[in-house]
Amino acid sequence: MPEKVLTNKDLESIVDTTDEWIYSRTGMRERHIAADGQATSDLGAEAAKRAIEDAGISAEELDLVVVATLSPDMFFPSTACFVQEKIGAKNAFCFDLGAACSGFLYAMDNARAQIASGAVRNALVIGAEKMSTFLDWEDRSTCILFGDGAGAAVLQAGGEGRGVMDSVMGSDGSLAGLLSTPGGGSRNPISHEMIDQKQHYLQMQGREVFKHAVTRMTEAVVQALDKNGVSAADIKCFIPHQANVRIIDAISKRLKVADRMYTNVEKYANTSSAALAIALDEAVKDGSITKGDLVVLTVFGGGFTWGANVLEWGK
Ligand code: UT7
């Protein structure tokens, strides 16, 4: 996480909001904000270095670096190439994956498939975001919701247990307009007019997104359990996308797993594709997940995109 913390109280002096409103509607208390000049790849590289150290391998042993992000350093080259340079992963091929907040799970599944095919032995999967650059700090309905941060995991061939098991993933492009950054790309290129209309900032129909997030993540978890031949009772820890504690509570209720649902949205707000990776890391460090435990990850984001997978923690 970047050093600077922005609390709900701090936000009260930026937009017309209150700590009480934000906490009661989202469960968020604070979020971290990257420094000026600190780019997404800087956050991603820091997380990557720690993941590589944890895995006990060298950066040269990586065959693949994939960065899930919706806030890249630049349109191109990929943020993954900048991370590669920063960590010295000179033998890896590198690319970014765009699936908005669902990116880390999609990237994890991509790495899993490449390892299963035999093409890759060591993959570094990173979720990294500097959301603060792409927020309208005059729009109270969005700027309070997001934070910056990064998380990373090394996936390796072999090892004990079942590792990363099958995923369920889905998308619905017909709902793209409910959550997007409409300006700055080929559809609506950079112009003074586009910027005056603030279309280069994230826009969201929050209430609609909320409903779809609950339904899709709940369905995806049920399908992922079924696909992998395990039941909710077998799962030690459920890690959902950290967008709103009320979304997480609604999923917990439907699945009846409130006692094993992991949340850290209070501290970091919604860090988009980094959220799952950060929560997974914290869950391992605080002992919520230990060797041999079955874990379910589930995500939802712009696109719309969603998914869930099951993994057996191997370390
Ligand atoms: O990562 C991708 C997934 N993202 C999500 O899943 C986010 C999903 N959506 C949400 O989490 C919620 O819909 C929000 C937190 C964005 C909003 O909560 P809500 O309970 O759906 O509130 P609302 O949008 O219905 O707004 C209620 C009221 C509105 O006022 P009126 O029209 O009722 O007078 C808003 O103008 O709250 C007002 N409002 C605020 N008031 C104080 C909106 N933002 C704020 C604010 N502070 N920051």
GROMACS .gro file of N, CA and C and ligand atoms in nm, residues 16-18 21-22 25-26 101 140-141 144-146 179 204 206-207 209-210 213 241 243-244 246-247 270 300-302, ligand 1:
model
  135
   16ASP      N    1  -1.886   1.714  -0.045
   16ASP     CA    2  -1.997   1.724   0.052
   16ASP      C    3  -2.037   1.584   0.099
   17THR      N    4  -1.967   1.534   0.200
   17THR     CA    5  -1.994   1.401   0.251
   17THR      C    6  -1.965   1.397   0.400
   18THR      N    7  -1.993   1.282   0.462
   18THR     CA    8  -1.961   1.266   0.604
   18THR      C    9  -1.903   1.127   0.628
   21TRP      N   10  -2.189   0.886   0.663
   21TRP     CA   11  -2.251   0.839   0.538
   21TRP      C   12  -2.163   0.732   0.473
   22ILE      N   13  -2.035   0.762   0.462
   22ILE     CA   14  -1.946   0.668   0.391
   22ILE      C   15  -1.940   0.535   0.466
   25ARG      N   16  -2.279   0.338   0.447
   25ARG     CA   17  -2.317   0.289   0.313
   25ARG      C   18  -2.216   0.194   0.252
   26THR      N   19  -2.090   0.199   0.302
   26THR     CA   20  -1.985   0.120   0.236
   26THR      C   21  -1.899   0.034   0.329
  101CYS      N   22  -1.224  -0.458  -1.219
  101CYS     CA   23  -1.201  -0.510  -1.083
  101CYS      C   24  -1.184  -0.662  -1.080
  140ARG      N   25  -1.881   1.319  -0.533
  140ARG     CA   26  -1.884   1.246  -0.406
  140ARG      C   27  -1.936   1.103  -0.421
  141SER      N   28  -2.008   1.078  -0.531
  141SER     CA   29  -2.065   0.943  -0.545
  141SER      C   30  -1.961   0.840  -0.590
  144ILE      N   31  -1.512   0.878  -0.316
  144ILE     CA   32  -1.497   0.825  -0.180
  144ILE      C   33  -1.479   0.672  -0.178
  145LEU      N   34  -1.505   0.610  -0.293
  145LEU     CA   35  -1.517   0.464  -0.295
  145LEU      C   36  -1.386   0.388  -0.319
  146PHE      N   37  -1.287   0.458  -0.375
  146PHE     CA   38  -1.170   0.385  -0.425
  146PHE      C   39  -1.042   0.423  -0.355
  179LEU      N   40  -2.060   0.122  -1.566
  179LEU     CA   41  -1.935   0.142  -1.491
  179LEU      C   42  -1.822   0.152  -1.592
  204MET      N   43  -2.001   0.579  -1.259
  204MET     CA   44  -2.070   0.456  -1.215
  204MET      C   45  -2.214   0.484  -1.175
  206GLY      N   46  -2.407   0.351  -0.929
  206GLY     CA   47  -2.377   0.268  -0.811
  206GLY      C   48  -2.484   0.166  -0.774
  207ARG      N   49  -2.609   0.213  -0.774
  207ARG     CA   50  -2.716   0.124  -0.726
  207ARG      C   51  -2.732   0.001  -0.815
  209VAL      N   52  -2.501  -0.123  -1.020
  209VAL     CA   53  -2.380  -0.207  -1.008
  209VAL      C   54  -2.389  -0.294  -0.884
  210PHE      N   55  -2.437  -0.235  -0.777
  210PHE     CA   56  -2.452  -0.306  -0.650
  210PHE      C   57  -2.533  -0.434  -0.668
  213ALA      N   58  -2.358  -0.695  -0.874
  213ALA     CA   59  -2.241  -0.749  -0.802
  213ALA      C   60  -2.284  -0.861  -0.707
  241HIS      N   61  -1.447  -0.971  -0.374
  241HIS     CA   62  -1.403  -0.838  -0.415
  241HIS      C   63  -1.445  -0.737  -0.307
  243ALA      N   64  -1.558  -0.415  -0.254
  243ALA     CA   65  -1.616  -0.292  -0.310
  243ALA      C   66  -1.707  -0.222  -0.212
  244ASN      N   67  -1.771  -0.299  -0.124
  244ASN     CA   68  -1.869  -0.242  -0.031
  244ASN      C   69  -1.905  -0.352   0.068
  246ARG      N   70  -2.159  -0.388   0.235
  246ARG     CA   71  -2.299  -0.430   0.222
  246ARG      C   72  -2.314  -0.533   0.110
  247ILE      N   73  -2.232  -0.522   0.006
  247ILE     CA   74  -2.233  -0.625  -0.099
  247ILE      C   75  -2.184  -0.757  -0.040
  270ASN      N   76  -1.211   0.041  -0.215
  270ASN     CA   77  -1.209  -0.048  -0.331
  270ASN      C   78  -1.082  -0.022  -0.412
  300PHE      N   79  -1.608  -0.909  -0.904
  300PHE     CA   80  -1.707  -0.846  -0.992
  300PHE      C   81  -1.652  -0.710  -1.033
  301GLY      N   82  -1.675  -0.672  -1.157
  301GLY     CA   83  -1.627  -0.540  -1.198
  301GLY      C   84  -1.683  -0.494  -1.330
  302GLY      N   85  -1.630  -0.382  -1.376
  302GLY     CA   86  -1.674  -0.321  -1.502
  302GLY      C   87  -1.664  -0.420  -1.617
  316UT7     O1   88  -1.566  -0.237  -0.807
  316UT7     C1   89  -1.678  -0.239  -0.892
  316UT7     C2   90  -1.795  -0.262  -0.816
  316UT7     N1   91  -1.839  -0.140  -0.751
  316UT7     C3   92  -1.941  -0.153  -0.671
  316UT7     O2   93  -1.984  -0.264  -0.653
  316UT7     C4   94  -2.007  -0.033  -0.608
  316UT7     C5   95  -2.154  -0.064  -0.600
  316UT7     N2   96  -2.237   0.041  -0.545
  316UT7     C6   97  -2.232   0.079  -0.417
  316UT7     O3   98  -2.148   0.035  -0.341
  316UT7     C7   99  -2.339   0.175  -0.367
  316UT7     O4  100  -2.442   0.184  -0.462
  316UT7     C8  101  -2.284   0.317  -0.335
  316UT7     C9  102  -2.198   0.313  -0.212
  316UT7    C10  103  -2.206   0.370  -0.454
  316UT7    C11  104  -2.400   0.412  -0.308
  316UT7     O5  105  -2.481   0.362  -0.202
  316UT7     P1  106  -2.639   0.361  -0.216
  316UT7     O6  107  -2.693   0.315  -0.087
  316UT7     O7  108  -2.672   0.283  -0.339
  316UT7     O8  109  -2.671   0.515  -0.230
  316UT7     P2  110  -2.738   0.590  -0.353
  316UT7     O9  111  -2.651   0.591  -0.472
  316UT7    O10  112  -2.875   0.536  -0.369
  316UT7    O11  113  -2.743   0.738  -0.298
  316UT7    C12  114  -2.822   0.773  -0.187
  316UT7    C13  115  -2.809   0.923  -0.160
  316UT7    C14  116  -2.824   1.010  -0.282
  316UT7    O12  117  -2.900   1.123  -0.243
  316UT7     P3  118  -3.055   1.134  -0.281
  316UT7    O13  119  -3.059   1.131  -0.430
  316UT7    O14  120  -3.120   1.015  -0.216
  316UT7    O15  121  -3.094   1.267  -0.221
  316UT7    C15  122  -2.683   1.055  -0.315
  316UT7    O16  123  -2.678   1.182  -0.374
  316UT7    O17  124  -2.677   0.952  -0.107
  316UT7    C16  125  -2.620   1.060  -0.180
  316UT7     N3  126  -2.477   1.042  -0.184
  316UT7    C17  127  -2.395   1.084  -0.086
  316UT7     N4  128  -2.419   1.150   0.029
  316UT7    C18  129  -2.313   1.178   0.108
  316UT7    C19  130  -2.402   0.980  -0.279
  316UT7     N5  131  -2.272   0.981  -0.243
  316UT7    C20  132  -2.265   1.046  -0.124
  316UT7    C21  133  -2.160   1.078  -0.038
  316UT7     N6  134  -2.187   1.142   0.076
  316UT7     N7  135  -2.032   1.044  -0.064
   0.00000   0.00000   0.00000
